[in-house]
Amino acid sequence: MAIVVTVTSGKGGVGKTTSSAAIAAGLAQAGHRTAVIDFDVGLRNLDLVMGVERRVVFDFVSVISGEASLNQALIQDKRLEQLSILAASQTKDKDALTEDGVGQVIKQLADMGFEYIICDSPAGIERGATMALHFADHAVIVTNPEVSSVRDSDRILGILQSKSKRAKEGGKVYEHLLITRYDPVRVDYGEMLSKEDVCDILAVKLMGVIPESKAVLKASNTGFPVILDTESDAGMAYSDAVARFLGEDRPLRFVTPKKQGLLSRFLSGGD
Amino acid sequence: MRIFGLFGRKKKSSATAARERLQILISHERQNRLGPDFLPDLQREILEVVKKYVAVRDDQVSIRLDREGDATVLELNVILPES
Protein backbone atom coordinates (compact mmCIF):
# COMPACT_ATOMS: atom_id res chain seq x y z
CA MET A 1 0.00 0.00 0.00
CA ALA A 2 1.28 3.42 -0.91
CA ILE A 3 1.97 6.00 1.78
CA VAL A 4 0.48 9.46 1.18
CA VAL A 5 2.67 12.30 2.46
CA THR A 6 1.11 15.76 2.35
CA VAL A 7 3.40 18.79 2.45
CA THR A 8 1.43 21.66 3.94
CA SER A 9 1.75 24.90 5.92
CA GLY A 10 -1.33 27.10 5.69
CA LYS A 11 0.76 30.16 4.95
CA GLY A 12 2.11 30.82 1.48
CA GLY A 13 5.74 31.34 0.55
CA VAL A 14 7.26 29.26 3.32
CA GLY A 15 8.78 26.62 1.05
CA LYS A 16 6.12 23.94 0.46
CA THR A 17 6.91 23.38 -3.21
CA THR A 18 10.69 23.49 -2.65
CA SER A 19 10.23 20.97 0.17
CA SER A 20 7.86 18.74 -1.84
CA ALA A 21 10.38 18.59 -4.69
CA ALA A 22 13.24 17.89 -2.29
CA ILE A 23 11.41 15.22 -0.30
CA ALA A 24 10.12 13.46 -3.42
CA ALA A 25 13.58 13.48 -5.00
CA GLY A 26 15.14 12.31 -1.71
CA LEU A 27 12.75 9.36 -1.39
CA ALA A 28 13.36 8.42 -5.04
CA GLN A 29 17.12 8.65 -4.47
CA ALA A 30 16.73 6.26 -1.55
CA GLY A 31 15.26 3.78 -4.03
CA HIS A 32 11.55 4.27 -3.34
CA ARG A 33 9.17 4.64 -6.25
CA THR A 34 7.66 8.08 -5.69
CA ALA A 35 5.04 10.28 -7.34
CA VAL A 36 4.68 13.96 -6.49
CA ILE A 37 1.37 15.70 -7.19
CA ASP A 38 0.80 19.45 -7.43
CA PHE A 39 -2.54 20.28 -5.75
CA ASP A 40 -2.34 24.00 -6.53
CA VAL A 41 -4.90 24.05 -9.34
CA GLY A 42 -4.74 27.36 -11.21
CA LEU A 43 -1.31 28.29 -9.91
CA ARG A 44 0.91 25.36 -10.74
CA ASN A 45 4.60 25.70 -9.96
CA LEU A 46 5.92 22.30 -8.98
CA ASP A 47 6.62 21.60 -12.68
CA LEU A 48 8.87 24.67 -12.79
CA VAL A 49 10.72 23.85 -9.59
CA MET A 50 11.25 20.28 -10.84
CA GLY A 51 12.39 21.51 -14.26
CA VAL A 52 9.70 19.68 -16.25
CA GLU A 53 7.57 22.69 -17.27
CA ARG A 54 8.06 22.04 -20.99
CA ARG A 55 6.95 18.44 -20.73
CA VAL A 56 3.47 19.04 -19.26
CA VAL A 57 0.79 17.89 -21.72
CA PHE A 58 -1.91 16.53 -19.43
CA ASP A 59 -2.38 17.23 -15.74
CA PHE A 60 -4.06 16.15 -12.49
CA VAL A 61 -7.42 17.64 -13.47
CA SER A 62 -7.41 16.10 -16.96
CA VAL A 63 -6.95 12.68 -15.32
CA ILE A 64 -9.82 13.30 -12.88
CA SER A 65 -12.11 14.48 -15.68
CA GLY A 66 -11.21 11.44 -17.81
CA GLU A 67 -9.59 13.44 -20.64
CA ALA A 68 -6.33 11.59 -20.19
CA SER A 69 -5.08 8.45 -18.51
CA LEU A 70 -2.79 8.66 -15.51
CA ASN A 71 0.01 7.13 -17.59
CA GLN A 72 -0.31 9.92 -20.14
CA ALA A 73 -0.23 12.63 -17.50
CA LEU A 74 2.62 11.34 -15.32
CA ILE A 75 5.97 12.89 -16.18
CA GLN A 76 8.94 10.64 -15.55
CA ASP A 77 11.89 12.56 -14.08
CA LYS A 78 15.00 12.40 -16.28
CA ARG A 79 17.44 12.46 -13.37
CA LEU A 80 15.77 9.95 -11.07
CA GLU A 81 14.24 6.85 -12.54
CA GLN A 82 12.03 6.23 -9.51
CA LEU A 83 10.43 9.70 -9.59
CA SER A 84 7.30 10.86 -11.45
CA ILE A 85 5.52 14.19 -11.41
CA LEU A 86 1.83 14.96 -11.85
CA ALA A 87 1.34 18.65 -12.67
CA ALA A 88 -1.63 20.78 -11.61
CA SER A 89 -3.93 22.31 -14.18
CA GLN A 90 -3.18 25.92 -15.05
CA THR A 91 -6.61 26.79 -16.39
CA LYS A 92 -9.29 24.76 -14.64
CA ASP A 93 -11.24 25.76 -11.58
CA LYS A 94 -10.05 24.47 -8.21
CA ASP A 95 -13.44 22.84 -7.65
CA ALA A 96 -12.37 20.32 -10.29
CA LEU A 97 -10.67 18.42 -7.47
CA THR A 98 -13.43 16.15 -6.19
CA GLU A 99 -12.91 13.81 -3.27
CA ASP A 100 -13.78 10.78 -5.41
CA GLY A 101 -11.54 11.90 -8.24
CA VAL A 102 -8.54 12.55 -6.03
CA GLY A 103 -9.12 9.29 -4.17
CA GLN A 104 -9.16 7.36 -7.44
CA VAL A 105 -5.93 8.90 -8.69
CA ILE A 106 -4.23 8.01 -5.39
CA LYS A 107 -5.55 4.46 -5.58
CA GLN A 108 -4.37 4.08 -9.18
CA LEU A 109 -0.90 5.31 -8.26
CA ALA A 110 -0.80 2.75 -5.45
CA ASP A 111 -1.90 0.02 -7.88
CA MET A 112 0.87 1.06 -10.27
CA GLY A 113 3.37 0.28 -7.52
CA PHE A 114 4.24 3.73 -6.22
CA GLU A 115 5.44 3.49 -2.62
CA TYR A 116 5.18 7.16 -1.74
CA ILE A 117 2.73 9.76 -3.00
CA ILE A 118 3.81 13.30 -2.11
CA CYS A 119 0.99 15.86 -2.19
CA ASP A 120 2.20 19.44 -2.61
CA SER A 121 -0.60 21.43 -0.96
CA PRO A 122 -1.46 24.98 -1.98
CA ALA A 123 -1.49 27.74 0.64
CA GLY A 124 -4.72 28.54 2.45
CA ILE A 125 -7.46 26.23 3.64
CA GLU A 126 -9.60 26.07 0.53
CA ARG A 127 -10.43 23.09 -1.65
CA GLY A 128 -6.97 22.18 -3.03
CA ALA A 129 -5.49 22.35 0.46
CA THR A 130 -8.27 20.39 2.18
CA MET A 131 -8.15 17.72 -0.55
CA ALA A 132 -4.40 17.34 -0.09
CA LEU A 133 -4.90 17.06 3.69
CA HIS A 134 -7.84 14.68 3.46
CA PHE A 135 -5.92 11.69 2.14
CA ALA A 136 -2.73 12.19 4.21
CA ASP A 137 -1.13 9.31 6.08
CA HIS A 138 1.78 11.56 7.00
CA ALA A 139 1.87 15.36 7.02
CA VAL A 140 5.01 17.45 6.73
CA ILE A 141 4.26 20.84 8.27
CA VAL A 142 6.56 23.42 6.69
CA THR A 143 7.05 26.36 9.05
CA ASN A 144 9.20 29.48 9.02
CA PRO A 145 10.41 30.72 12.42
CA GLU A 146 8.00 33.64 12.24
CA VAL A 147 4.72 34.36 14.07
CA SER A 148 2.19 34.16 11.24
CA SER A 149 3.68 30.98 9.82
CA VAL A 150 3.66 29.26 13.23
CA ARG A 151 0.07 30.30 13.87
CA ASP A 152 -1.09 29.04 10.46
CA SER A 153 0.75 25.76 10.98
CA ASP A 154 -1.16 25.26 14.22
CA ARG A 155 -4.41 25.90 12.40
CA ILE A 156 -3.49 23.28 9.78
CA LEU A 157 -2.67 20.80 12.57
CA GLY A 158 -6.18 21.38 13.92
CA ILE A 159 -7.70 20.58 10.52
CA LEU A 160 -5.56 17.44 10.16
CA GLN A 161 -6.64 16.24 13.58
CA SER A 162 -10.35 16.75 12.91
CA LYS A 163 -11.10 16.73 9.18
CA SER A 164 -8.67 14.28 7.58
CA LYS A 165 -9.85 10.84 6.46
CA ARG A 166 -7.65 9.14 9.04
CA ALA A 167 -8.98 11.35 11.86
CA LYS A 168 -12.57 10.72 10.82
CA GLU A 169 -11.93 6.98 10.86
CA GLY A 170 -10.64 7.26 14.41
CA GLY A 171 -6.95 7.13 13.57
CA LYS A 172 -4.36 9.86 13.32
CA VAL A 173 -2.08 11.39 10.74
CA TYR A 174 1.66 11.19 11.49
CA GLU A 175 2.91 14.75 11.85
CA HIS A 176 6.43 15.95 11.03
CA LEU A 177 7.71 19.49 11.51
CA LEU A 178 10.08 20.93 8.93
CA ILE A 179 11.47 24.38 9.83
CA THR A 180 12.71 26.26 6.79
CA ARG A 181 14.57 29.53 6.17
CA TYR A 182 16.30 29.18 9.53
CA ASP A 183 19.00 31.72 10.31
CA PRO A 184 21.11 30.56 13.32
CA VAL A 185 22.87 33.93 13.57
CA ARG A 186 19.59 35.81 14.00
CA VAL A 187 18.36 33.17 16.46
CA ASP A 188 21.56 33.72 18.43
CA TYR A 189 20.89 37.47 18.54
CA GLY A 190 17.33 36.90 19.75
CA GLU A 191 15.89 38.22 16.50
CA MET A 192 14.28 34.97 15.37
CA LEU A 193 12.29 32.21 17.07
CA SER A 194 14.54 29.25 17.82
CA LYS A 195 13.81 25.72 16.64
CA GLU A 196 13.08 24.80 20.27
CA ASP A 197 10.50 27.62 20.51
CA VAL A 198 8.71 26.46 17.36
CA CYS A 199 8.76 22.80 18.44
CA ASP A 200 7.45 23.67 21.91
CA ILE A 201 4.61 25.80 20.58
CA LEU A 202 3.46 23.36 17.90
CA ALA A 203 4.27 20.16 19.82
CA VAL A 204 5.20 18.23 16.68
CA LYS A 205 8.24 16.00 16.19
CA LEU A 206 11.02 17.80 14.33
CA MET A 207 11.93 16.25 10.99
CA GLY A 208 14.53 18.79 9.98
CA VAL A 209 15.77 22.37 9.97
CA ILE A 210 16.63 23.86 6.59
CA PRO A 211 18.89 26.91 6.80
CA GLU A 212 18.20 30.10 4.86
CA SER A 213 20.34 29.40 1.84
CA LYS A 214 21.30 30.87 -1.52
CA ALA A 215 21.21 27.34 -2.91
CA VAL A 216 17.38 27.27 -2.78
CA LEU A 217 16.92 30.13 -5.24
CA LYS A 218 19.73 28.82 -7.40
CA ALA A 219 18.02 25.41 -7.52
CA SER A 220 14.61 26.80 -8.47
CA ASN A 221 16.22 29.11 -11.07
CA THR A 222 17.55 26.05 -12.84
CA GLY A 223 14.68 23.64 -12.16
CA PHE A 224 16.73 21.30 -10.03
CA PRO A 225 15.45 19.95 -6.69
CA VAL A 226 17.84 21.48 -4.12
CA ILE A 227 18.41 18.10 -2.45
CA LEU A 228 20.40 17.08 -5.54
CA ASP A 229 22.84 19.94 -4.83
CA THR A 230 24.81 17.78 -2.41
CA GLU A 231 27.43 20.47 -1.82
CA SER A 232 24.91 22.97 -0.45
CA ASP A 233 23.84 23.40 3.18
CA ALA A 234 20.12 23.29 2.24
CA GLY A 235 20.65 20.19 0.09
CA MET A 236 22.40 18.38 2.93
CA ALA A 237 19.77 19.50 5.45
CA TYR A 238 17.00 18.12 3.20
CA SER A 239 18.90 14.82 2.81
CA ASP A 240 19.08 14.56 6.60
CA ALA A 241 15.36 15.34 6.90
CA VAL A 242 14.41 12.61 4.40
CA ALA A 243 16.69 10.12 6.17
CA ARG A 244 14.98 10.96 9.48
CA PHE A 245 11.59 10.52 7.83
CA LEU A 246 12.72 7.03 6.80
CA GLY A 247 13.64 6.26 10.40
CA GLU A 248 17.34 7.08 10.48
CA ASP A 249 18.76 8.93 13.46
CA ARG A 250 20.79 11.91 12.29
CA PRO A 251 22.02 14.92 14.28
CA LEU A 252 20.91 18.39 13.16
CA ARG A 253 23.39 20.38 11.09
CA PHE A 254 23.58 24.10 10.22
CA VAL A 255 21.68 25.14 13.36
CA THR A 256 24.46 27.02 15.12
CA PRO A 257 26.19 30.16 13.81
CA LYS A 258 29.48 29.65 12.01
CA LYS A 259 32.37 30.73 14.22
CA GLN A 260 33.26 34.34 13.48
CA GLY A 261 36.24 36.38 14.56
CA LEU A 262 35.69 39.45 16.70
CA LEU A 263 36.63 41.80 13.85
CA SER A 264 34.20 40.26 11.34
CA ARG A 265 31.43 40.45 13.94
CA PHE A 266 32.00 44.19 14.24
CA LEU A 267 32.18 44.58 10.49
CA SER A 268 29.01 42.59 9.81
CA GLY A 269 27.16 45.47 11.47
CA GLY A 270 23.54 45.65 12.45
CA ASP A 271 20.74 44.92 10.03
CA MET B 1 23.08 47.28 18.00
CA ARG B 2 25.23 44.22 17.64
CA ILE B 3 28.13 45.92 19.38
CA PHE B 4 26.10 45.93 22.60
CA GLY B 5 25.38 42.24 22.13
CA LEU B 6 29.08 41.55 22.25
CA PHE B 7 29.34 42.89 25.77
CA GLY B 8 26.45 40.83 27.02
CA ARG B 9 23.99 43.68 27.41
CA LYS B 10 20.68 42.21 26.47
CA LYS B 11 17.21 43.57 26.77
CA LYS B 12 14.19 41.36 26.14
CA SER B 13 14.60 40.12 22.59
CA SER B 14 11.95 40.29 19.91
CA ALA B 15 12.09 36.49 19.59
CA THR B 16 11.04 36.21 23.24
CA ALA B 17 8.13 38.54 22.56
CA ALA B 18 7.15 36.41 19.54
CA ARG B 19 7.24 33.23 21.61
CA GLU B 20 5.14 34.69 24.42
CA ARG B 21 2.53 36.14 22.07
CA LEU B 22 2.26 32.87 20.15
CA GLN B 23 1.93 30.78 23.30
CA ILE B 24 -1.01 32.85 24.51
CA LEU B 25 -2.71 33.07 21.13
CA ILE B 26 -2.34 29.42 20.20
CA SER B 27 -3.54 28.08 23.54
CA HIS B 28 -6.61 30.31 23.15
CA GLU B 29 -7.23 29.15 19.57
CA ARG B 30 -6.82 25.49 20.54
CA GLN B 31 -9.42 25.94 23.27
CA ASN B 32 -11.92 27.19 20.71
CA ARG B 33 -11.03 24.38 18.34
CA LEU B 34 -11.76 21.75 20.95
CA GLY B 35 -15.31 23.03 21.36
CA PRO B 36 -18.04 21.24 19.45
CA ASP B 37 -18.89 22.44 15.94
CA PHE B 38 -22.43 23.42 16.88
CA LEU B 39 -21.43 26.18 19.31
CA PRO B 40 -21.67 29.12 16.86
CA ASP B 41 -25.06 27.91 15.61
CA LEU B 42 -26.29 27.38 19.16
CA GLN B 43 -25.21 30.91 20.07
CA ARG B 44 -27.00 32.38 17.06
CA GLU B 45 -30.24 30.51 17.73
CA ILE B 46 -30.27 31.33 21.44
CA LEU B 47 -29.75 34.96 20.52
CA GLU B 48 -32.77 34.83 18.20
CA VAL B 49 -34.97 33.36 20.93
CA VAL B 50 -33.83 35.92 23.51
CA LYS B 51 -34.43 38.73 21.02
CA LYS B 52 -38.05 37.66 20.61
CA TYR B 53 -38.73 38.64 24.20
CA VAL B 54 -36.10 41.19 25.15
CA ALA B 55 -34.33 43.82 23.08
CA VAL B 56 -30.68 42.86 23.41
CA ARG B 57 -27.76 43.54 21.16
CA ASP B 58 -25.70 40.72 19.68
CA ASP B 59 -22.75 41.48 21.90
CA GLN B 60 -24.89 41.24 25.05
CA VAL B 61 -25.21 37.49 24.76
CA SER B 62 -22.16 35.34 25.28
CA ILE B 63 -21.87 31.61 25.36
CA ARG B 64 -18.91 29.50 26.40
CA LEU B 65 -18.03 25.95 27.12
CA ASP B 66 -15.73 25.08 30.02
CA ARG B 67 -14.31 21.77 30.93
CA GLU B 68 -14.13 21.02 34.63
CA GLY B 69 -12.87 17.55 35.33
CA ASP B 70 -15.33 15.08 33.85
CA ALA B 71 -18.08 17.63 33.32
CA THR B 72 -18.51 20.22 30.62
CA VAL B 73 -20.28 23.40 31.63
CA LEU B 74 -22.25 25.44 29.14
CA GLU B 75 -22.34 29.01 30.37
CA LEU B 76 -24.80 31.48 28.92
CA ASN B 77 -24.63 35.17 29.80
CA VAL B 78 -27.34 37.58 28.77
CA ILE B 79 -27.04 41.20 29.77
CA LEU B 80 -30.59 42.55 30.00
CA PRO B 81 -31.09 46.23 29.38
CA GLU B 82 -32.17 48.29 32.40
CA SER B 83 -35.70 49.67 32.77
mmCIF file of N, CA and C in Angstrom, chain A residues 70 99-109 135:
data_model
loop_
_atom_site.group_PDB
_atom_site.id
_atom_site.type_symbol
_atom_site.label_atom_id
_atom_site.label_comp_id
_atom_site.label_asym_id
_atom_site.label_seq_id
_atom_site.Cartn_x
_atom_site.Cartn_y
_atom_site.Cartn_z
ATOM 1 N N LEU A 70 -3.843 8.290 -16.453
ATOM 2 C CA LEU A 70 -2.791 8.658 -15.506
ATOM 3 C C LEU A 70 -1.417 8.473 -16.151
ATOM 4 N N GLU A 99 -13.463 14.795 -4.203
ATOM 5 C CA GLU A 99 -12.909 13.809 -3.275
ATOM 6 C C GLU A 99 -12.785 12.436 -3.947
ATOM 7 N N ASP A 100 -13.814 12.062 -4.695
ATOM 8 C CA ASP A 100 -13.783 10.777 -5.408
ATOM 9 C C ASP A 100 -12.650 10.734 -6.421
ATOM 10 N N GLY A 101 -12.554 11.819 -7.189
ATOM 11 C CA GLY A 101 -11.540 11.899 -8.242
ATOM 12 C C GLY A 101 -10.132 11.786 -7.685
ATOM 13 N N VAL A 102 -9.867 12.578 -6.643
ATOM 14 C CA VAL A 102 -8.539 12.555 -6.034
ATOM 15 C C VAL A 102 -8.261 11.167 -5.446
ATOM 16 N N GLY A 103 -9.264 10.619 -4.769
ATOM 17 C CA GLY A 103 -9.120 9.287 -4.173
ATOM 18 C C GLY A 103 -8.778 8.229 -5.216
ATOM 19 N N GLN A 104 -9.426 8.342 -6.381
ATOM 20 C CA GLN A 104 -9.163 7.359 -7.436
ATOM 21 C C GLN A 104 -7.761 7.472 -8.006
ATOM 22 N N VAL A 105 -7.297 8.708 -8.182
ATOM 23 C CA VAL A 105 -5.930 8.897 -8.687
ATOM 24 C C VAL A 105 -4.926 8.302 -7.693
ATOM 25 N N ILE A 106 -5.147 8.552 -6.405
ATOM 26 C CA ILE A 106 -4.230 8.013 -5.391
ATOM 27 C C ILE A 106 -4.255 6.480 -5.412
ATOM 28 N N LYS A 107 -5.434 5.917 -5.551
ATOM 29 C CA LYS A 107 -5.550 4.458 -5.582
ATOM 30 C C LYS A 107 -4.833 3.881 -6.816
ATOM 31 N N GLN A 108 -5.038 4.542 -7.957
ATOM 32 C CA GLN A 108 -4.373 4.077 -9.184
ATOM 33 C C GLN A 108 -2.854 4.117 -9.063
ATOM 34 N N LEU A 109 -2.355 5.200 -8.443
ATOM 35 C CA LEU A 109 -0.901 5.310 -8.255
ATOM 36 C C LEU A 109 -0.392 4.167 -7.386
ATOM 37 N N PHE A 135 -6.404 13.047 2.367
ATOM 38 C CA PHE A 135 -5.919 11.688 2.142
ATOM 39 C C PHE A 135 -4.584 11.381 2.832
#
